[in-house]
Amino acid sequence: MNDRDTTTAVPRARRLTRPRWRDPRLLIGAVLVLASLVATTTLVRAVSETTRVWAAAVALVPGSEVTTEELVAVEVKLPASAPAYIPAESAVQAGTTVRGVVGAGELVPLSALVAQADLPGRVVSVDVSTALPAAVARGSGVDIWATDARSAEAGPPTAILTEVDVLSVDRGNRDFTAPGAARIEVYVPDGRIAEVVRAQALGHHISVVEVPRAGPPQPEETAQQAEGDS
């Protein structure tokens, strides 16, 4: 048996080649990275952006004209519901009021505004026979009761108005614990005005009862008062 030198063929190493931009895998990877960057930037910008809208500086009440002095500009994050509120750059037209009470500090919905001429009610002044509850103020809700006290035995009281909105309060310079006349202005629906006028004309004893009520829900986003004037 002849000895022979046996050699094992060693495969030649392949040279590494630089990736070419024409490689589809690189193009797809670059597109995915760019898309991710754009999406992240857009999301961060949307979260951090704020909108200036009008909020009520004082309680806004139906029948009372809304003026610029009663509004304050606030910065809010409203990515979805911003169109439902009034941009602070917009001016409120003269003769505008609200359909329902907007509490102080609450954002003013665009849908809450209405022309005073289109409001189905009127502002009525009511002379109150006794001192008003301490909690009654502009924007409060009250029930108004009338009692015929002309006879020796007063008849049962009658609720002539329920849950009406208070525009203004005049306590007649009296302490709320002391008896005495007071006057309030309330917004009264058209169908109930005659009852109020009649009760006052007949000299009935008028009493006011404060009605606690919760304000309308506000957006979850926190509103901060804008720097500078409104």
Tab-separated table of C-alpha atoms in Angstrom:
chain	number	residue	atom	x	y	z
A	1	MET	CA	0.000	0.000	0.000
A	2	ASN	CA	1.573	3.231	-1.084
A	3	ASP	CA	1.473	6.139	1.242
A	4	ARG	CA	0.023	9.130	-0.332
A	5	ASP	CA	-0.188	12.652	0.971
A	6	THR	CA	-3.779	13.454	1.362
A	7	THR	CA	-4.778	17.059	1.428
A	8	THR	CA	-8.116	18.481	2.464
A	9	ALA	CA	-9.466	21.226	0.304
A	10	VAL	CA	-10.090	24.309	2.388
A	11	PRO	CA	-12.931	26.449	1.065
A	12	ARG	CA	-11.947	29.975	0.289
A	13	ALA	CA	-13.481	32.584	2.577
A	14	ARG	CA	-15.993	34.835	0.946
A	15	ARG	CA	-15.154	38.455	1.048
A	16	LEU	CA	-17.615	40.689	2.840
A	17	THR	CA	-19.255	43.158	0.551
A	18	ARG	CA	-20.657	46.477	1.507
A	19	PRO	CA	-24.426	46.545	1.601
A	20	ARG	CA	-25.879	48.349	-1.290
A	21	TRP	CA	-28.655	50.903	-0.932
A	22	ARG	CA	-30.484	49.053	-3.618
A	23	ASP	CA	-30.872	46.107	-1.275
A	24	PRO	CA	-34.664	45.862	-0.613
A	25	ARG	CA	-34.082	44.851	2.985
A	26	LEU	CA	-32.202	48.056	3.722
A	27	LEU	CA	-34.827	50.161	2.025
A	28	ILE	CA	-37.623	48.531	4.000
A	29	GLY	CA	-35.693	48.973	7.247
A	30	ALA	CA	-35.042	52.642	6.542
A	31	VAL	CA	-38.729	53.247	5.760
A	32	LEU	CA	-39.804	51.574	9.014
A	33	VAL	CA	-37.377	53.664	11.058
A	34	LEU	CA	-38.542	56.897	9.426
A	35	ALA	CA	-42.191	55.964	9.917
A	36	SER	CA	-41.544	55.238	13.596
A	37	LEU	CA	-39.806	58.591	14.072
A	38	VAL	CA	-42.615	60.488	12.364
A	39	ALA	CA	-45.288	58.700	14.422
A	40	THR	CA	-43.447	59.349	17.680
A	41	THR	CA	-42.905	63.015	16.856
A	42	THR	CA	-46.544	63.479	15.898
A	43	LEU	CA	-47.742	61.797	19.088
A	44	VAL	CA	-45.490	63.877	21.340
A	45	ARG	CA	-46.546	67.073	19.589
A	46	ALA	CA	-50.255	66.199	19.881
A	47	VAL	CA	-49.918	65.472	23.601
A	48	SER	CA	-48.001	68.668	24.352
A	49	GLU	CA	-50.069	71.057	22.206
A	50	THR	CA	-52.659	73.210	23.977
A	51	THR	CA	-55.577	75.288	22.773
A	52	ARG	CA	-56.772	78.655	24.088
A	53	VAL	CA	-60.517	78.671	24.709
A	54	TRP	CA	-62.958	80.771	26.719
A	55	ALA	CA	-63.941	79.832	30.260
A	56	ALA	CA	-66.427	81.597	32.519
A	57	ALA	CA	-64.788	84.104	34.881
A	58	VAL	CA	-68.123	84.354	36.738
A	59	ALA	CA	-71.280	82.280	36.583
A	60	LEU	CA	-73.038	82.784	33.242
A	61	VAL	CA	-76.810	82.722	33.602
A	62	PRO	CA	-79.601	82.526	31.002
A	63	GLY	CA	-81.046	85.953	30.245
A	64	SER	CA	-77.866	87.812	31.193
A	65	GLU	CA	-75.771	89.079	28.287
A	66	VAL	CA	-72.349	87.442	28.043
A	67	THR	CA	-69.597	90.053	27.905
A	68	THR	CA	-65.841	89.827	27.452
A	69	GLU	CA	-65.362	90.850	31.086
A	70	GLU	CA	-67.182	87.687	32.138
A	71	LEU	CA	-64.791	85.423	30.215
A	72	VAL	CA	-61.186	84.379	30.739
A	73	ALA	CA	-58.830	82.655	28.286
A	74	VAL	CA	-57.427	79.319	29.422
A	75	GLU	CA	-54.918	76.893	27.944
A	76	VAL	CA	-56.334	73.387	27.666
A	77	LYS	CA	-55.378	70.076	26.103
A	78	LEU	CA	-58.374	69.105	23.998
A	79	PRO	CA	-57.084	66.952	21.144
A	80	ALA	CA	-60.524	65.609	20.279
A	81	SER	CA	-63.124	67.982	21.704
A	82	ALA	CA	-61.537	71.366	20.941
A	83	PRO	CA	-64.141	72.236	18.235
A	84	ALA	CA	-66.889	71.984	20.871
A	85	TYR	CA	-65.549	75.023	22.747
A	86	ILE	CA	-65.081	78.697	21.862
A	87	PRO	CA	-61.579	79.726	20.725
A	88	ALA	CA	-60.235	82.615	22.772
A	89	GLU	CA	-59.508	84.443	19.523
A	90	SER	CA	-63.248	84.597	18.795
A	91	ALA	CA	-65.369	87.499	19.993
A	92	VAL	CA	-68.794	86.870	21.496
A	93	GLN	CA	-71.468	88.807	19.630
A	94	ALA	CA	-73.521	91.434	21.442
A	95	GLY	CA	-76.898	90.222	22.677
A	96	THR	CA	-75.611	86.708	23.365
A	97	THR	CA	-76.584	84.719	26.451
A	98	VAL	CA	-76.449	81.067	27.522
A	99	ARG	CA	-79.053	78.322	27.443
A	100	GLY	CA	-78.154	77.086	30.921
A	101	VAL	CA	-75.898	78.101	33.787
A	102	VAL	CA	-72.156	77.840	33.113
A	103	GLY	CA	-70.355	77.898	36.447
A	104	ALA	CA	-67.335	80.077	37.159
A	105	GLY	CA	-64.189	78.352	35.928
A	106	GLU	CA	-66.030	76.043	33.543
A	107	LEU	CA	-65.229	75.984	29.840
A	108	VAL	CA	-67.938	77.601	27.715
A	109	PRO	CA	-69.356	75.154	25.169
A	110	LEU	CA	-70.207	76.596	21.773
A	111	SER	CA	-73.605	74.912	22.005
A	112	ALA	CA	-74.404	76.867	25.203
A	113	LEU	CA	-74.596	80.222	23.424
A	114	VAL	CA	-77.871	81.623	22.127
A	115	ALA	CA	-79.213	85.033	21.159
A	116	GLN	CA	-81.187	86.674	23.962
A	117	ALA	CA	-84.097	87.218	21.563
A	118	ASP	CA	-84.283	83.455	20.943
A	119	LEU	CA	-84.338	82.482	24.602
A	120	PRO	CA	-87.760	81.078	25.667
A	121	GLY	CA	-88.043	83.104	28.844
A	122	ARG	CA	-87.481	86.473	30.494
A	123	VAL	CA	-85.650	87.973	33.450
A	124	VAL	CA	-88.058	88.795	36.309
A	125	SER	CA	-87.396	90.725	39.506
A	126	VAL	CA	-88.903	89.110	42.600
A	127	ASP	CA	-89.347	90.863	45.966
A	128	VAL	CA	-88.728	88.348	48.721
A	129	SER	CA	-90.564	88.720	52.010
A	130	THR	CA	-87.883	87.147	54.191
A	131	ALA	CA	-84.095	87.058	54.220
A	132	LEU	CA	-82.471	84.921	51.536
A	133	PRO	CA	-80.496	81.773	52.331
A	134	ALA	CA	-76.769	82.497	52.560
A	135	ALA	CA	-75.993	80.099	49.699
A	136	VAL	CA	-78.130	81.960	47.166
A	137	ALA	CA	-75.958	83.876	44.709
A	138	ARG	CA	-75.563	84.500	40.993
A	139	GLY	CA	-75.833	81.173	39.207
A	140	SER	CA	-77.736	79.461	42.038
A	141	GLY	CA	-80.864	77.451	41.463
A	142	VAL	CA	-83.878	78.282	43.639
A	143	ASP	CA	-87.492	77.388	44.237
A	144	ILE	CA	-89.862	80.296	44.869
A	145	TRP	CA	-92.887	79.775	47.101
A	146	ALA	CA	-95.888	82.050	47.572
A	147	THR	CA	-98.253	82.103	50.532
A	148	ASP	CA	-101.507	84.055	50.625
A	149	ALA	CA	-101.144	85.827	53.979
A	150	ARG	CA	-104.012	88.313	53.537
A	151	SER	CA	-106.427	86.317	55.695
A	152	ALA	CA	-106.094	85.576	59.394
A	153	GLU	CA	-105.120	82.007	58.596
A	154	ALA	CA	-102.533	81.760	55.882
A	155	GLY	CA	-103.219	79.164	53.239
A	156	PRO	CA	-100.758	76.475	52.256
A	157	PRO	CA	-97.683	77.721	50.324
A	158	THR	CA	-97.518	77.131	46.606
A	159	ALA	CA	-94.357	76.588	44.576
A	160	ILE	CA	-94.778	79.119	41.790
A	161	LEU	CA	-91.276	78.538	40.358
A	162	THR	CA	-88.956	75.537	40.655
A	163	GLU	CA	-85.235	75.324	39.941
A	164	VAL	CA	-84.985	78.739	38.293
A	165	ASP	CA	-81.604	80.419	37.777
A	166	VAL	CA	-80.568	83.488	39.770
A	167	LEU	CA	-78.996	86.410	37.901
A	168	SER	CA	-78.501	88.855	40.764
A	169	VAL	CA	-79.137	89.174	44.486
A	170	ASP	CA	-79.938	92.242	46.575
A	171	ARG	CA	-80.168	91.411	50.268
A	172	GLY	CA	-81.233	94.924	51.179
A	173	ASN	CA	-78.144	95.537	53.321
A	174	ARG	CA	-79.390	93.021	55.856
A	175	ASP	CA	-77.647	90.095	57.488
A	176	PHE	CA	-78.891	86.788	56.123
A	177	THR	CA	-80.046	85.729	59.610
A	178	ALA	CA	-82.279	88.768	60.054
A	179	PRO	CA	-85.801	88.963	58.651
A	180	GLY	CA	-86.501	91.572	56.037
A	181	ALA	CA	-87.153	92.215	52.401
A	182	ALA	CA	-84.699	91.195	49.686
A	183	ARG	CA	-84.829	91.136	45.913
A	184	ILE	CA	-83.538	88.704	43.342
A	185	GLU	CA	-83.577	88.567	39.554
A	186	VAL	CA	-84.340	85.178	38.092
A	187	TYR	CA	-84.732	83.731	34.622
A	188	VAL	CA	-88.325	82.571	34.219
A	189	PRO	CA	-89.658	80.406	31.357
A	190	ASP	CA	-92.385	82.143	29.353
A	191	GLY	CA	-95.172	79.902	30.627
A	192	ARG	CA	-94.521	80.733	34.305
A	193	ILE	CA	-94.139	84.523	34.243
A	194	ALA	CA	-97.828	85.242	34.869
A	195	GLU	CA	-97.807	83.231	38.110
A	196	VAL	CA	-94.940	85.290	39.516
A	197	VAL	CA	-96.478	88.610	38.543
A	198	ARG	CA	-99.862	87.633	39.961
A	199	ALA	CA	-98.419	86.469	43.304
A	200	GLN	CA	-96.549	89.732	43.753
A	201	ALA	CA	-99.526	91.846	42.701
A	202	LEU	CA	-101.713	90.120	45.316
A	203	GLY	CA	-99.140	90.791	48.020
A	204	HIS	CA	-98.400	87.155	48.716
A	205	HIS	CA	-95.618	86.253	51.128
A	206	ILE	CA	-92.672	85.202	48.915
A	207	SER	CA	-90.025	82.783	50.159
A	208	VAL	CA	-86.940	81.439	48.406
A	209	VAL	CA	-85.427	77.984	48.865
A	210	GLU	CA	-81.937	77.238	47.532
A	211	VAL	CA	-81.652	74.125	45.350
A	212	PRO	CA	-78.239	72.382	45.437
A	213	ARG	CA	-77.156	71.108	42.065
A	214	ALA	CA	-74.039	69.776	40.413
A	215	GLY	CA	-72.394	71.551	37.507
A	216	PRO	CA	-72.199	70.001	34.021
A	217	PRO	CA	-69.350	67.553	33.346
A	218	GLN	CA	-66.116	69.087	32.071
A	219	PRO	CA	-63.417	67.545	29.871
A	220	GLU	CA	-60.918	65.293	31.639
A	221	GLU	CA	-58.054	67.491	30.545
A	222	THR	CA	-56.908	70.027	33.113
A	223	ALA	CA	-57.399	73.652	32.155
A	224	GLN	CA	-54.959	76.296	33.271
A	225	GLN	CA	-55.571	80.024	33.102
A	226	ALA	CA	-53.650	81.542	30.224
A	227	GLU	CA	-50.948	84.023	30.964
A	228	GLY	CA	-51.861	87.526	29.961
A	229	ASP	CA	-55.270	89.043	29.617
A	230	SER	CA	-58.254	87.392	28.047
